[in-house]
Tab-separated table of N, CA, C and O in Angstrom:
chain	number	residue	atom	x	y	z
B	120	MET	N	0.822	-1.194	0.000
B	120	MET	CA	0.000	0.000	0.000
B	120	MET	C	0.870	1.265	0.000
B	120	MET	O	0.579	2.210	-0.697
B	121	LYS	N	1.926	1.276	0.792
B	121	LYS	CA	2.794	2.454	0.840
B	121	LYS	C	3.433	2.726	-0.512
B	121	LYS	O	3.617	3.869	-0.890
B	122	GLU	N	3.783	1.670	-1.250
B	122	GLU	CA	4.371	1.861	-2.573
B	122	GLU	C	3.387	2.544	-3.508
B	122	GLU	O	3.756	3.417	-4.279
B	123	HIS	N	2.108	2.156	-3.435
B	123	HIS	CA	1.077	2.770	-4.271
B	123	HIS	C	0.943	4.256	-3.940
B	123	HIS	O	0.837	5.082	-4.830
B	124	ILE	N	0.967	4.587	-2.663
B	124	ILE	CA	0.846	5.991	-2.246
B	124	ILE	C	2.017	6.796	-2.801
B	124	ILE	O	1.833	7.869	-3.335
B	125	ARG	N	3.222	6.262	-2.709
B	125	ARG	CA	4.387	6.962	-3.248
B	125	ARG	C	4.254	7.173	-4.753
B	125	ARG	O	4.567	8.228	-5.266
B	126	THR	N	3.758	6.167	-5.458
B	126	THR	CA	3.584	6.275	-6.898
B	126	THR	C	2.612	7.390	-7.236
B	126	THR	O	2.863	8.210	-8.105
B	127	VAL	N	1.498	7.450	-6.541
B	127	VAL	CA	0.498	8.491	-6.781
B	127	VAL	C	1.069	9.853	-6.446
B	127	VAL	O	0.888	10.814	-7.177
B	128	GLU	N	1.793	9.967	-5.357
B	128	GLU	CA	2.372	11.251	-4.962
B	128	GLU	C	3.404	11.724	-5.966
B	128	GLU	O	3.577	12.915	-6.164
B	129	ASN	N	4.111	10.801	-6.602
B	129	ASN	CA	5.166	11.175	-7.542
B	129	ASN	C	4.648	11.484	-8.935
B	129	ASN	O	5.399	11.987	-9.759
B	130	GLN	N	3.386	11.181	-9.213
B	130	GLN	CA	2.843	11.474	-10.528
B	130	GLN	C	2.734	12.973	-10.708
B	130	GLN	O	2.317	13.693	-9.800
B	131	LYS	N	3.094	13.435	-11.886
B	131	LYS	CA	3.019	14.855	-12.189
B	131	LYS	C	1.565	15.231	-12.458
B	131	LYS	O	0.874	14.554	-13.204
B	132	SER	N	1.083	16.298	-11.852
B	132	SER	CA	-0.296	16.716	-12.094
B	132	SER	C	-0.406	17.359	-13.469
B	132	SER	O	0.541	17.930	-13.984
B	133	THR	N	-1.583	17.248	-14.048
B	133	THR	CA	-1.806	17.851	-15.357
B	133	THR	C	-2.338	19.260	-15.179
B	133	THR	O	-2.763	19.649	-14.092
B	134	ASP	N	-2.358	20.004	-16.280
B	134	ASP	CA	-2.828	21.388	-16.238
B	134	ASP	C	-4.267	21.500	-15.761
B	134	ASP	O	-4.643	22.505	-15.189
B	135	SER	N	-5.075	20.475	-16.009
B	135	SER	CA	-6.488	20.587	-15.672
B	135	SER	C	-6.805	20.114	-14.261
B	135	SER	O	-7.964	20.037	-13.878
B	136	ASP	N	-5.799	19.822	-13.456
B	136	ASP	CA	-6.020	19.326	-12.098
B	136	ASP	C	-6.363	20.420	-11.094
B	136	ASP	O	-6.753	20.124	-9.976
B	137	SER	N	-6.194	21.663	-11.454
B	137	SER	CA	-6.466	22.749	-10.503
B	137	SER	C	-7.112	23.925	-11.230
B	137	SER	O	-7.038	24.027	-12.454
B	138	VAL	N	-7.732	24.798	-10.461
B	138	VAL	CA	-8.307	26.005	-11.049
B	138	VAL	C	-7.209	26.798	-11.748
B	138	VAL	O	-7.391	27.275	-12.874
B	139	ASN	N	-6.068	26.922	-11.099
B	139	ASN	CA	-4.951	27.658	-11.694
B	139	ASN	C	-4.552	27.047	-13.026
B	139	ASN	O	-4.317	27.762	-14.002
B	140	GLY	N	-4.470	25.733	-13.082
B	140	GLY	CA	-4.110	25.049	-14.316
B	140	GLY	C	-5.148	25.233	-15.407
B	140	GLY	O	-4.810	25.417	-16.584
B	141	ARG	N	-6.435	25.199	-15.019
B	141	ARG	CA	-7.492	25.385	-16.013
B	141	ARG	C	-7.493	26.812	-16.559
B	141	ARG	O	-7.763	27.029	-17.740
B	142	ILE	N	-7.156	27.781	-15.737
B	142	ILE	CA	-7.026	29.156	-16.230
B	142	ILE	C	-5.878	29.227	-17.235
B	142	ILE	O	-5.988	29.861	-18.283
B	143	GLY	N	-4.789	28.550	-16.936
B	143	GLY	CA	-3.677	28.490	-17.879
B	143	GLY	C	-4.079	27.853	-19.203
B	143	GLY	O	-3.662	28.301	-20.270
B	144	LEU	N	-4.917	26.813	-19.143
B	144	LEU	CA	-5.416	26.182	-20.369
B	144	LEU	C	-6.243	27.162	-21.194
B	144	LEU	O	-6.166	27.164	-22.421
B	145	LEU	N	-7.030	27.988	-20.526
B	145	LEU	CA	-7.826	28.990	-21.245
B	145	LEU	C	-6.931	29.981	-21.984
B	145	LEU	O	-7.199	30.322	-23.131
B	146	VAL	N	-5.885	30.430	-21.305
B	146	VAL	CA	-4.953	31.369	-21.948
B	146	VAL	C	-4.368	30.721	-23.203
B	146	VAL	O	-4.309	31.350	-24.263
B	147	LYS	N	-3.968	29.463	-23.099
B	147	LYS	CA	-3.413	28.749	-24.260
B	147	LYS	C	-4.462	28.605	-25.357
B	147	LYS	O	-4.165	28.772	-26.532
B	148	LYS	N	-5.705	28.282	-24.974
B	148	LYS	CA	-6.772	28.094	-25.958
B	148	LYS	C	-7.030	29.377	-26.742
B	148	LYS	O	-7.277	29.341	-27.936
B	149	TYR	N	-6.971	30.508	-26.070
B	149	TYR	CA	-7.196	31.792	-26.743
B	149	TYR	C	-5.979	32.243	-27.547
B	149	TYR	O	-6.033	33.246	-28.249
B	150	GLU	N	-4.874	31.522	-27.425
B	150	GLU	CA	-3.650	31.802	-28.170
B	150	GLU	C	-3.210	33.260	-28.044
B	150	GLU	O	-2.932	33.946	-29.028
B	151	MET	N	-3.178	33.717	-26.821
B	151	MET	CA	-2.693	35.074	-26.558
B	151	MET	C	-1.848	35.045	-25.301
B	151	MET	O	-1.916	34.112	-24.518
B	152	GLY	N	-1.070	36.057	-25.127
B	152	GLY	CA	-0.251	36.155	-23.936
B	152	GLY	C	-1.087	36.499	-22.715
B	152	GLY	O	-2.274	36.818	-22.816
B	153	TYR	N	-0.440	36.446	-21.574
B	153	TYR	CA	-1.142	36.722	-20.324
B	153	TYR	C	-1.722	38.132	-20.277
B	153	TYR	O	-2.856	38.329	-19.868
B	154	SER	N	-0.959	39.121	-20.727
B	154	SER	CA	-1.450	40.504	-20.625
B	154	SER	C	-2.667	40.729	-21.519
B	154	SER	O	-3.603	41.426	-21.129
B	155	LYS	N	-2.700	40.127	-22.701
B	155	LYS	CA	-3.877	40.271	-23.562
B	155	LYS	C	-5.082	39.544	-22.972
B	155	LYS	O	-6.204	40.039	-23.041
B	156	PHE	N	-4.854	38.387	-22.393
B	156	PHE	CA	-5.954	37.659	-21.759
B	156	PHE	C	-6.477	38.440	-20.555
B	156	PHE	O	-7.684	38.491	-20.322
B	157	GLU	N	-5.572	39.069	-19.815
B	157	GLU	CA	-5.985	39.907	-18.686
B	157	GLU	C	-6.873	41.047	-19.160
B	157	GLU	O	-7.866	41.385	-18.506
B	158	GLY	N	-6.549	41.631	-20.315
B	158	GLY	CA	-7.392	42.669	-20.903
B	158	GLY	C	-8.744	42.125	-21.324
B	158	GLY	O	-9.777	42.763	-21.111
B	159	LEU	N	-8.750	40.935	-21.912
B	159	LEU	CA	-10.000	40.301	-22.341
B	159	LEU	C	-10.955	40.092	-21.171
B	159	LEU	O	-12.148	40.359	-21.279
B	160	VAL	N	-10.429	39.630	-20.065
B	160	VAL	CA	-11.306	39.342	-18.918
B	160	VAL	C	-11.402	40.517	-17.942
B	160	VAL	O	-12.092	40.429	-16.925
B	161	ASN	N	-10.712	41.605	-18.268
B	161	ASN	CA	-10.820	42.848	-17.499
B	161	ASN	C	-10.305	42.726	-16.059
B	161	ASN	O	-10.988	43.065	-15.107
B	162	VAL	N	-9.074	42.215	-15.939
B	162	VAL	CA	-8.400	42.182	-14.638
B	162	VAL	C	-7.082	42.931	-14.762
B	162	VAL	O	-6.581	43.157	-15.864
B	163	SER	N	-6.526	43.314	-13.647
B	163	SER	CA	-5.268	44.063	-13.631
B	163	SER	C	-4.121	43.247	-14.208
B	163	SER	O	-4.098	42.016	-14.119
B	164	ARG	N	-3.168	43.970	-14.763
B	164	ARG	CA	-1.983	43.336	-15.349
B	164	ARG	C	-1.257	42.508	-14.282
B	164	ARG	O	-1.057	42.953	-13.160
B	165	GLY	N	-0.895	41.311	-14.657
B	165	GLY	CA	-0.157	40.425	-13.756
B	165	GLY	C	-1.028	39.436	-12.997
B	165	GLY	O	-0.526	38.446	-12.480
B	166	VAL	N	-2.327	39.690	-12.938
B	166	VAL	CA	-3.218	38.818	-12.154
B	166	VAL	C	-3.228	37.406	-12.719
B	166	VAL	O	-3.012	36.431	-11.994
B	167	ILE	N	-3.491	37.269	-14.015
B	167	ILE	CA	-3.575	35.946	-14.627
B	167	ILE	C	-2.205	35.281	-14.658
B	167	ILE	O	-2.079	34.081	-14.397
B	168	TYR	N	-1.170	36.044	-14.923
B	168	TYR	CA	0.179	35.487	-14.905
B	168	TYR	C	0.496	34.881	-13.549
B	168	TYR	O	0.986	33.763	-13.452
B	169	ASN	N	0.213	35.625	-12.478
B	169	ASN	CA	0.505	35.141	-11.133
B	169	ASN	C	-0.304	33.899	-10.780
B	169	ASN	O	0.144	33.060	-10.008
B	170	ILE	N	-1.484	33.770	-11.360
B	170	ILE	CA	-2.340	32.608	-11.095
B	170	ILE	C	-1.908	31.418	-11.948
B	170	ILE	O	-1.732	30.319	-11.438
B	171	ALA	N	-1.759	31.635	-13.246
B	171	ALA	CA	-1.567	30.521	-14.179
B	171	ALA	C	-0.105	30.171	-14.443
B	171	ALA	O	0.271	29.003	-14.371
B	172	ALA	N	0.702	31.139	-14.762
B	172	ALA	CA	2.086	30.856	-15.136
B	172	ALA	C	2.878	30.310	-13.953
B	172	ALA	O	3.713	29.433	-14.106
B	173	LEU	N	2.593	30.822	-12.800
B	173	LEU	CA	3.307	30.367	-11.609
B	173	LEU	C	2.544	29.258	-10.896
B	173	LEU	O	2.897	28.863	-9.801
B	174	ASN	N	1.465	28.771	-11.529
B	174	ASN	CA	0.637	27.677	-11.028
B	174	ASN	C	0.241	27.861	-9.566
B	174	ASN	O	0.303	26.939	-8.767
B	175	GLY	N	-0.152	29.075	-9.232
B	175	GLY	CA	-0.657	29.354	-7.897
B	175	GLY	C	0.386	29.530	-6.823
B	175	GLY	O	0.054	29.719	-5.662
B	176	LYS	N	1.661	29.473	-7.193
B	176	LYS	CA	2.700	29.639	-6.184
B	176	LYS	C	2.703	31.059	-5.634
B	176	LYS	O	3.127	31.300	-4.525
B	177	LYS	N	2.227	31.985	-6.455
B	177	LYS	CA	2.209	33.369	-6.020
B	177	LYS	C	0.810	33.801	-5.561
B	177	LYS	O	0.677	34.553	-4.617
B	178	SER	N	-0.225	33.330	-6.262
B	178	SER	CA	-1.577	33.709	-5.849
B	178	SER	C	-2.611	32.719	-6.343
B	178	SER	O	-2.386	31.977	-7.291
B	179	LYS	N	-3.731	32.734	-5.679
B	179	LYS	CA	-4.898	31.943	-6.048
B	179	LYS	C	-5.932	32.915	-6.600
B	179	LYS	O	-5.986	34.071	-6.198
B	180	PRO	N	-6.773	32.453	-7.531
B	180	PRO	CA	-7.784	33.367	-8.071
B	180	PRO	C	-8.827	33.728	-7.024
B	180	PRO	O	-9.264	32.867	-6.254
B	181	ASN	N	-9.208	34.999	-6.974
B	181	ASN	CA	-10.259	35.397	-6.050
B	181	ASN	C	-11.611	35.310	-6.767
B	181	ASN	O	-11.687	35.075	-7.966
B	182	TYR	N	-12.673	35.488	-6.018
B	182	TYR	CA	-14.024	35.356	-6.550
B	182	TYR	C	-14.256	36.280	-7.739
B	182	TYR	O	-14.773	35.855	-8.776
B	183	ASP	N	-13.887	37.547	-7.611
B	183	ASP	CA	-14.113	38.513	-8.692
B	183	ASP	C	-13.397	38.117	-9.979
B	183	ASP	O	-13.953	38.248	-11.069
B	184	THR	N	-12.182	37.618	-9.861
B	184	THR	CA	-11.434	37.183	-11.043
B	184	THR	C	-12.131	36.003	-11.705
B	184	THR	O	-12.275	35.960	-12.931
B	185	LEU	N	-12.591	35.045	-10.916
B	185	LEU	CA	-13.289	33.882	-11.466
B	185	LEU	C	-14.564	34.298	-12.190
B	185	LEU	O	-14.853	33.817	-13.286
B	186	VAL	N	-15.313	35.214	-11.593
B	186	VAL	CA	-16.549	35.698	-12.225
B	186	VAL	C	-16.228	36.384	-13.547
B	186	VAL	O	-16.891	36.150	-14.564
B	187	LYS	N	-15.206	37.220	-13.563
B	187	LYS	CA	-14.830	37.918	-14.799
B	187	LYS	C	-14.407	36.943	-15.887
B	187	LYS	O	-14.728	37.134	-17.066
B	188	ILE	N	-13.691	35.896	-15.528
B	188	ILE	CA	-13.284	34.893	-16.515
B	188	ILE	C	-14.513	34.220	-17.107
B	188	ILE	O	-14.636	34.082	-18.326
B	189	VAL	N	-15.454	33.821	-16.256
B	189	VAL	CA	-16.678	33.157	-16.727
B	189	VAL	C	-17.492	34.102	-17.607
B	189	VAL	O	-17.930	33.732	-18.704
B	190	GLU	N	-17.694	35.329	-17.156
B	190	GLU	CA	-18.519	36.286	-17.904
B	190	GLU	C	-17.908	36.662	-19.254
B	190	GLU	O	-18.627	36.850	-20.228
B	191	ASN	N	-16.601	36.784	-19.307
B	191	ASN	CA	-15.955	37.287	-20.522
B	191	ASN	C	-15.481	36.209	-21.493
B	191	ASN	O	-15.098	36.530	-22.619
B	192	THR	N	-15.500	34.953	-21.078
B	192	THR	CA	-15.076	33.881	-21.977
B	192	THR	C	-16.188	32.882	-22.273
B	192	THR	O	-16.073	32.121	-23.228
B	193	GLY	N	-17.236	32.856	-21.441
B	193	GLY	CA	-18.311	31.888	-21.620
B	193	GLY	C	-17.942	30.494	-21.142
B	193	GLY	O	-18.659	29.532	-21.380
B	194	VAL	N	-16.826	30.381	-20.444
B	194	VAL	CA	-16.395	29.087	-19.923
B	194	VAL	C	-17.389	28.619	-18.853
B	194	VAL	O	-17.994	29.434	-18.153
B	195	SER	N	-17.547	27.332	-18.741
B	195	SER	CA	-18.451	26.755	-17.749
B	195	SER	C	-17.879	26.947	-16.338
B	195	SER	O	-16.738	26.557	-16.081
B	196	PRO	N	-18.657	27.517	-15.428
B	196	PRO	CA	-18.170	27.663	-14.057
B	196	PRO	C	-17.854	26.308	-13.416
B	196	PRO	O	-16.905	26.190	-12.651
B	197	ASP	N	-18.649	25.291	-13.738
B	197	ASP	CA	-18.420	23.961	-13.178
B	197	ASP	C	-17.083	23.407	-13.644
B	197	ASP	O	-16.326	22.812	-12.873
B	198	TRP	N	-16.744	23.628	-14.916
B	198	TRP	CA	-15.458	23.171	-15.421
B	198	TRP	C	-14.324	23.975	-14.782
B	198	TRP	O	-13.325	23.404	-14.334
B	199	LEU	N	-14.485	25.295	-14.738
B	199	LEU	CA	-13.422	26.150	-14.209
B	199	LEU	C	-13.126	25.838	-12.741
B	199	LEU	O	-11.971	25.691	-12.354
B	200	LEU	N	-14.166	25.709	-11.947
B	200	LEU	CA	-13.970	25.507	-10.513
B	200	LEU	C	-13.665	24.064	-10.127
B	200	LEU	O	-12.833	23.812	-9.266
B	201	MET	N	-14.369	23.123	-10.758
B	201	MET	CA	-14.280	21.734	-10.328
B	201	MET	C	-13.630	20.786	-11.336
B	201	MET	O	-13.352	19.641	-11.013
B	202	GLY	N	-13.465	21.261	-12.572
B	202	GLY	CA	-12.900	20.391	-13.600
B	202	GLY	C	-13.892	19.373	-14.130
B	202	GLY	O	-13.513	18.382	-14.732
B	203	ARG	N	-15.195	19.640	-13.939
B	203	ARG	CA	-16.233	18.694	-14.375
B	203	ARG	C	-16.926	19.227	-15.629
B	203	ARG	O	-17.111	20.425	-15.776
B	204	GLY	N	-17.304	18.299	-16.487
B	204	GLY	CA	-18.055	18.663	-17.674
B	204	GLY	C	-17.194	19.272	-18.757
B	204	GLY	O	-15.970	19.194	-18.742
B	205	ASP	N	-17.888	19.906	-19.695
B	205	ASP	CA	-17.221	20.534	-20.827
B	205	ASP	C	-16.678	21.904	-20.445
B	205	ASP	O	-17.196	22.568	-19.550
B	206	MET	N	-15.663	22.342	-21.181
B	206	MET	CA	-15.059	23.648	-20.927
B	206	MET	C	-16.080	24.778	-21.111
B	206	MET	O	-16.081	25.741	-20.342
B	207	TYR	N	-16.934	24.634	-22.119
B	207	TYR	CA	-17.898	25.695	-22.402
B	207	TYR	C	-19.312	25.242	-22.116
B	207	TYR	O	-19.647	24.076	-22.281
B	208	GLN	N	-20.134	26.210	-21.673
B	208	GLN	CA	-21.528	25.936	-21.348
B	208	GLN	C	-22.291	25.580	-22.604
B	208	GLN	O	-22.060	26.149	-23.657
B	209	GLY	N	-23.215	24.637	-22.460
B	209	GLY	CA	-23.987	24.169	-23.606
B	209	GLY	C	-25.146	24.969	-23.968
B	209	GLY	O	-25.590	25.968	-23.797
């Protein structure tokens, strides 16, 4: 059992395993840099970079940022927050 736990702990997480990673996937999907994506979703410069590029080591997304991402991209809140379902609302 301990060997299995070590194996799971050593597995590299994918981009879609966290909210920060899913935000990074959105930036890649839109094929724009962080500053342009920040303009698209109407957040201050550096906010998305600190969340996505640094994979949350510097900051976690706050409620207002998450709402702006959902409102300005049409991404599914369930996918963004929980990683469930399709990226975009049906």
